[in-house]
Coordinates of N, CA and C in Angstrom, one line a residue:
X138 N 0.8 -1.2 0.0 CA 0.0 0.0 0.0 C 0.9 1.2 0.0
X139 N 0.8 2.2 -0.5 CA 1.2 2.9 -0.9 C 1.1 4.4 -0.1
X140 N 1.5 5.5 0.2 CA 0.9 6.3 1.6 C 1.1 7.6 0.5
X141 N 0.4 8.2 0.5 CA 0.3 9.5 0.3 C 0.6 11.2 0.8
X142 N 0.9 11.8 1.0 CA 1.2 12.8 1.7 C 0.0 14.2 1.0
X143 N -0.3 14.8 2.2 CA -1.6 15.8 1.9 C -1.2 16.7 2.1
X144 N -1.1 17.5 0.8 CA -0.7 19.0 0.7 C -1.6 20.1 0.8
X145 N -2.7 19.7 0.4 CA -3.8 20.7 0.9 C -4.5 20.4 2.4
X146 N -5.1 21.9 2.7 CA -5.8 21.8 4.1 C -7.1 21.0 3.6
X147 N -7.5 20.0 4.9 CA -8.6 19.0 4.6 C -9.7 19.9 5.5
X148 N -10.8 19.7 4.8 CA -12.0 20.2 5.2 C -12.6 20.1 7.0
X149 N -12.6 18.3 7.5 CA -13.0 18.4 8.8 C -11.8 18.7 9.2
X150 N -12.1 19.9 10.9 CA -11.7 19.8 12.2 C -10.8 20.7 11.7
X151 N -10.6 21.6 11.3 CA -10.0 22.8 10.5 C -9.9 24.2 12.0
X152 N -8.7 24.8 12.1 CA -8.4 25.6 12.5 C -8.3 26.6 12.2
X153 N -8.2 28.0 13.4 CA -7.9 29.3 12.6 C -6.8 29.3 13.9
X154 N -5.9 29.9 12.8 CA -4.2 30.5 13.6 C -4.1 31.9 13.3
X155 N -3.8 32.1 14.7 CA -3.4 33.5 15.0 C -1.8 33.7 15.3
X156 N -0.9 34.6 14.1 CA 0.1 35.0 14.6 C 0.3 35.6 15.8
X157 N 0.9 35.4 17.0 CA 1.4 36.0 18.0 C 2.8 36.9 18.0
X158 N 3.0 37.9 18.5 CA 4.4 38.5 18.5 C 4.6 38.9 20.0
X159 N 5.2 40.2 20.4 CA 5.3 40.4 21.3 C 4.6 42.2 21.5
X160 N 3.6 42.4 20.7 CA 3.2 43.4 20.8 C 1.9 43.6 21.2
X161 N 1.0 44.8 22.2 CA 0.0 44.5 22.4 C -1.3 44.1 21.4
X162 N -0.8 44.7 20.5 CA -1.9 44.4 19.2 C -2.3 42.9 18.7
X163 N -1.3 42.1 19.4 CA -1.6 40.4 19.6 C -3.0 40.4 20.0
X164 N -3.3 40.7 21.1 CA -4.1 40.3 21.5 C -5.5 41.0 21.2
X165 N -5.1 42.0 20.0 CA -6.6 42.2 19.2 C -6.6 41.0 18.2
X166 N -5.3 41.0 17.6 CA -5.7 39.6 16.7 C -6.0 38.6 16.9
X167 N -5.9 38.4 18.5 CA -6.8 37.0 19.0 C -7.6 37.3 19.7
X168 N -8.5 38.4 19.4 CA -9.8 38.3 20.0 C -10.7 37.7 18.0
X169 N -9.9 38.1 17.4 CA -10.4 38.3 15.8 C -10.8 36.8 15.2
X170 N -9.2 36.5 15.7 CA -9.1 34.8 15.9 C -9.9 34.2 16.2
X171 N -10.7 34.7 17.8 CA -11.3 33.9 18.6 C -12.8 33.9 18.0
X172 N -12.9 34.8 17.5 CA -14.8 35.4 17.0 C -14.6 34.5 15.6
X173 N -13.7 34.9 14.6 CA -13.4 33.5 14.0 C -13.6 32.2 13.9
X174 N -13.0 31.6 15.1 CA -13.2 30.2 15.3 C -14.5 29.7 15.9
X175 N -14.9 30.9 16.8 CA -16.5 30.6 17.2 C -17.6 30.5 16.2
X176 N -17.0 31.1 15.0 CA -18.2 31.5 14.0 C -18.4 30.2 13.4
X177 N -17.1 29.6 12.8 CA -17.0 28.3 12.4 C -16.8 27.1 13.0
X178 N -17.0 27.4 14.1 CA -16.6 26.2 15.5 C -15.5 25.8 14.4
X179 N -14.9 26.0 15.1 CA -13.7 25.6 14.5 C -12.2 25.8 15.9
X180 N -11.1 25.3 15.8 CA -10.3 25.1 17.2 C -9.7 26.2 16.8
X181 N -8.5 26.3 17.6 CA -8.1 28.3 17.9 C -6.6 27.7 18.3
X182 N -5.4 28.7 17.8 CA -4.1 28.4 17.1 C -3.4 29.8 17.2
X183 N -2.3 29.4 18.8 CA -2.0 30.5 18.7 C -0.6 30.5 18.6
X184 N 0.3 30.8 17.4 CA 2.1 30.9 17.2 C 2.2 32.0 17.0
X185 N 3.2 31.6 18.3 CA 4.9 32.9 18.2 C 6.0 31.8 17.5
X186 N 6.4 32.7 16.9 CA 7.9 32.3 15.6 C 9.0 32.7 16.5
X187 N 9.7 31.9 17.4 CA 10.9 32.7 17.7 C 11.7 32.4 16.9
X188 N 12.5 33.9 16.8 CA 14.0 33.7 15.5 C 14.9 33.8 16.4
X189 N 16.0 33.5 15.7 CA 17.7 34.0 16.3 C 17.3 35.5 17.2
X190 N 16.6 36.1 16.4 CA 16.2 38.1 16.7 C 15.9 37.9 18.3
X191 N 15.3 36.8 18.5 CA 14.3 37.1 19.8 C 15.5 36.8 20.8
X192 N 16.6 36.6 20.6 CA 17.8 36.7 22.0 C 18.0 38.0 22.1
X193 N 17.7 39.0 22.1 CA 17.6 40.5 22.0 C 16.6 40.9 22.2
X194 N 15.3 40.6 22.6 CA 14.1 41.0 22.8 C 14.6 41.7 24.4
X195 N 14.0 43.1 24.3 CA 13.9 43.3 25.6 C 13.2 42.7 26.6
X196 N 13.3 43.1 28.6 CA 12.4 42.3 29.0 C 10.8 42.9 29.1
X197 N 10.6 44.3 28.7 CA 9.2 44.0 28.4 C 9.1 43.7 27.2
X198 N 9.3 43.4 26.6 CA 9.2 42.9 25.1 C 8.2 41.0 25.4
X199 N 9.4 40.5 25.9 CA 9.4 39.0 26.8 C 8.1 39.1 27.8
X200 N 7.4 39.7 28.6 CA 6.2 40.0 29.6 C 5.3 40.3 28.5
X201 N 5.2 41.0 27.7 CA 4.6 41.6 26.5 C 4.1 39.9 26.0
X202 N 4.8 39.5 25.6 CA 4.5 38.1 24.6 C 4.2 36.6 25.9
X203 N 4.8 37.1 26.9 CA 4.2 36.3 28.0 C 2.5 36.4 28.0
X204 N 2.4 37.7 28.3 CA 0.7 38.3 28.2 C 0.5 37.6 27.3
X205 N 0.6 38.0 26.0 CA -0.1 37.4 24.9 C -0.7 36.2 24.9
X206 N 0.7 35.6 25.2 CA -0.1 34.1 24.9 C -0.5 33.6 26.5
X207 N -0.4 34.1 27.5 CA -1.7 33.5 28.3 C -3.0 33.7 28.1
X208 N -3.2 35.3 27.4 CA -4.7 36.0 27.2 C -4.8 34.6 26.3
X209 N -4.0 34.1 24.9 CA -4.3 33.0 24.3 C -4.7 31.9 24.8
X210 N -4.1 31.7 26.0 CA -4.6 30.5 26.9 C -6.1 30.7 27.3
X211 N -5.9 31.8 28.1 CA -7.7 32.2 28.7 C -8.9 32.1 27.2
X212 N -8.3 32.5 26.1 CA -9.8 32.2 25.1 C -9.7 30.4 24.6
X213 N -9.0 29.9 25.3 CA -9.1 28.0 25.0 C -8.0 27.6 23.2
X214 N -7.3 28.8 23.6 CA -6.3 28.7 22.4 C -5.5 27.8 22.4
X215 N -4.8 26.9 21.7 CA -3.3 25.9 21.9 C -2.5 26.7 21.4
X216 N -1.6 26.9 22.3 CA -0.5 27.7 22.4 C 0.7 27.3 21.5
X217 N 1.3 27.2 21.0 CA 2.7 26.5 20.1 C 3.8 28.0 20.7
X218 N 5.4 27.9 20.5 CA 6.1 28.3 20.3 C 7.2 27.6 19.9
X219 N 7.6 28.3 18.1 CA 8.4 27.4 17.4 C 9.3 28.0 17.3
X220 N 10.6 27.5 17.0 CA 12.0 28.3 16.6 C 11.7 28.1 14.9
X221 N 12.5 29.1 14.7 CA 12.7 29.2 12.7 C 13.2 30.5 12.8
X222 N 13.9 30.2 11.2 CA 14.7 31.5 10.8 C 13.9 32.2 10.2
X223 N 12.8 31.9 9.3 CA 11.8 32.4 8.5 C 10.6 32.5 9.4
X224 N 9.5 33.4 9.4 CA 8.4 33.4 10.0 C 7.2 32.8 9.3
X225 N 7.5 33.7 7.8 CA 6.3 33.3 7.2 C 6.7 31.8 6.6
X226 N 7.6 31.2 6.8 CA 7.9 29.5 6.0 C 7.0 28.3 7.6
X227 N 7.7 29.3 8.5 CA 7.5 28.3 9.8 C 5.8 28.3 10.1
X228 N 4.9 29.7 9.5 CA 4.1 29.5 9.9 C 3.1 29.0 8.8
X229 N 3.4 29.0 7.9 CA 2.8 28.0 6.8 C 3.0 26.4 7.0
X230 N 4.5 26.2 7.7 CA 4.1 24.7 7.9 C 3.4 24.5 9.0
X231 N 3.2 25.3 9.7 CA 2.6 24.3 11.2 C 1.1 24.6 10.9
X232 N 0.5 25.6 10.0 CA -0.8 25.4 9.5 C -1.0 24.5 8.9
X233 N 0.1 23.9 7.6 CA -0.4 23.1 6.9 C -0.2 21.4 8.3
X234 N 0.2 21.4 9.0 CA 0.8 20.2 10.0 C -0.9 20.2 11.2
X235 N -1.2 21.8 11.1 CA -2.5 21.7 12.4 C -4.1 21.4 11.6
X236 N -4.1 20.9 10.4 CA -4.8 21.4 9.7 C -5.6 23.1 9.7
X237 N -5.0 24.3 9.1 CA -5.5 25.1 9.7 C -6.0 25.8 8.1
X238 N -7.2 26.4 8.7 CA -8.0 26.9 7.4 C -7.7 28.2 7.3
X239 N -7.5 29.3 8.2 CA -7.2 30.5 8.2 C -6.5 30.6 8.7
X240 N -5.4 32.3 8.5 CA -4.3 32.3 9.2 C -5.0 34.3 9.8
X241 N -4.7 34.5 10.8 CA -4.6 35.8 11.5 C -3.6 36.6 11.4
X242 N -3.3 37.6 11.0 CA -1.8 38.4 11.0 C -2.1 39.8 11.3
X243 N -1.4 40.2 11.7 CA -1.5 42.1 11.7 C -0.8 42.4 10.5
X244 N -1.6 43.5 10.1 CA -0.8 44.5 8.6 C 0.8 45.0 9.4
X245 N 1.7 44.6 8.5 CA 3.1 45.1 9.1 C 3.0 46.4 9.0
X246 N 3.7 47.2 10.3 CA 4.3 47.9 10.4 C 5.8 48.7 10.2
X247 N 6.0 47.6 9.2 CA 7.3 48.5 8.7 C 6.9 49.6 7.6
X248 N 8.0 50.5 7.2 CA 7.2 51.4 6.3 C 7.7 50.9 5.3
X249 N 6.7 51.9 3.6 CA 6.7 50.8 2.2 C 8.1 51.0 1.7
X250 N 9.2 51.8 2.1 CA 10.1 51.8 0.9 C 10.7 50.3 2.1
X251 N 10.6 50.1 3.1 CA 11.3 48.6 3.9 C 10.6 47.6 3.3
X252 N 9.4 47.5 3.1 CA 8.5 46.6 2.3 C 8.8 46.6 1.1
X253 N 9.3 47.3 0.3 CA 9.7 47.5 -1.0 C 11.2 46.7 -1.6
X254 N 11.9 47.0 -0.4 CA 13.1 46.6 -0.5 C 13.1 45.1 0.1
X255 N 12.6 45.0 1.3 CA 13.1 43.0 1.7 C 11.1 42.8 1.9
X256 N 11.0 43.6 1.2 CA 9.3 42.5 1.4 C 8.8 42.4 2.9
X257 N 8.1 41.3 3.1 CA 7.8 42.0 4.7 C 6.7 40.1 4.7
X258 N 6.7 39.8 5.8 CA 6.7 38.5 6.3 C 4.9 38.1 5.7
X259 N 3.8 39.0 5.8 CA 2.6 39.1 5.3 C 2.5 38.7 3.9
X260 N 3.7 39.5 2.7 CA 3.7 39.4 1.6 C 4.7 37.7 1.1
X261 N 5.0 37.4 2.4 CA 5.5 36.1 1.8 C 4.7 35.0 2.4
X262 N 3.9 35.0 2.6 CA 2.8 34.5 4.1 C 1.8 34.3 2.7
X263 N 1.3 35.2 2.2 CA 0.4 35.5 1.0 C 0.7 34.7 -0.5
X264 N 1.9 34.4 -0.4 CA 2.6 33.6 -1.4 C 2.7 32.2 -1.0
X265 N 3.2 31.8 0.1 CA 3.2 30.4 0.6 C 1.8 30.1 0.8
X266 N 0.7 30.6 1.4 CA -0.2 30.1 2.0 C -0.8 30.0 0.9
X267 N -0.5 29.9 -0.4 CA -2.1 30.2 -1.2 C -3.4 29.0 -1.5
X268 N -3.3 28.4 -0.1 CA -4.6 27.6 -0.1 C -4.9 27.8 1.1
X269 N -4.6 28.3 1.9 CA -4.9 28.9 2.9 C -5.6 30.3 3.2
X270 N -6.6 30.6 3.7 CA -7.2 31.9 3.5 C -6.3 32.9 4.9
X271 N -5.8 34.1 4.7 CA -5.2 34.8 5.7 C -5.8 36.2 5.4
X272 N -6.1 36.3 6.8 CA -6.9 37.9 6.8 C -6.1 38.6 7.7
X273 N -5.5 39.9 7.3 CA -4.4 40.9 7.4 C -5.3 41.8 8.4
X274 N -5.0 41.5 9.2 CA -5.8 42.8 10.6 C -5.1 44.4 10.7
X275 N -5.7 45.3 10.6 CA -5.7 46.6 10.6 C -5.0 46.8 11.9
X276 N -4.1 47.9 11.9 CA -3.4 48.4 13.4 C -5.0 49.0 13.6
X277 N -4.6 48.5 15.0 CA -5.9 49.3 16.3 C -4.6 50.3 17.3
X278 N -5.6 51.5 17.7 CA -4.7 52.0 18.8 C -5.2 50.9 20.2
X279 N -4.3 51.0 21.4 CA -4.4 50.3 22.6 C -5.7 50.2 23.1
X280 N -6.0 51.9 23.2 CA -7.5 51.7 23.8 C -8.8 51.3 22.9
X281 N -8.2 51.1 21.7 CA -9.6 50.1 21.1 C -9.5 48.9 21.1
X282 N -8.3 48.2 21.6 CA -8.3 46.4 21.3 C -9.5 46.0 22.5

């Protein structure tokens, strides 16, 4: 018998993932996440990508992404934290590994001539995932998350 490998996301028990980082704006993307996965009953997926970068995170930076992903805990989220060099490669595979149907991201914050020049982790997120549906969340200020 012969085994196959599945490259597309399968229909039952399908997830929505929410990128985590270490910024408060996480935790609007997992409320987004969370209204998301209720809509669809569907399970709830929360990755932080740590890179090489993150040995230099300050320590509120580190309490910042601590928060995050407990608030992630408190809405019944599964938590992952994965090492990788790439963010948008690492978080395409663990969608395509969790079966996940949607991905959560915030619109980057770098400005366009930085996006212009090395691209920016959404625009390659958008290219990898293309069977994956990923909705780009708007910056909120603090007091509206």
């Amino acid at each position: 018998m012969r085994q196959h490998r599945v490259e597309t996301v399968w229909p039952a028990g399908e997830r929505v993932m929410v990128a985590v980082d270490a910024h408060r704006r996480s935790q609007h993307l997992l409320r987004r996440g969370w209204r998301r996965a209720q809509s669809s009953q569907s399970g709830l997926l929360a990755v932080f990508v740590e890179t090489p970068a993150w040995e230099r995170a300050s320590p509120e930076q580190r309490r910042q992404l601590e928060d995050n992903l407990r608030f992630a805990e408190d809405l019944g989220a599964e938590v992952l934290r994965i090492q990788g060099s790439d963010v948008a490669e690492a978080l395409v595979q663990v969608a395509r590994e969790k079966n996940v149907a949607s991905i959560v991201i915030g619109r980057p914050h770098a400005s366009t001539l930085h996006r212009l020049l090395f691209g920016s982790i959404v625009d390659k997120l958008l290219r990898l995932a293309h069977d994956i549906d990923v909705l780009v969340v708007a910056h909120h200020e603090p007091n509206s998350c």
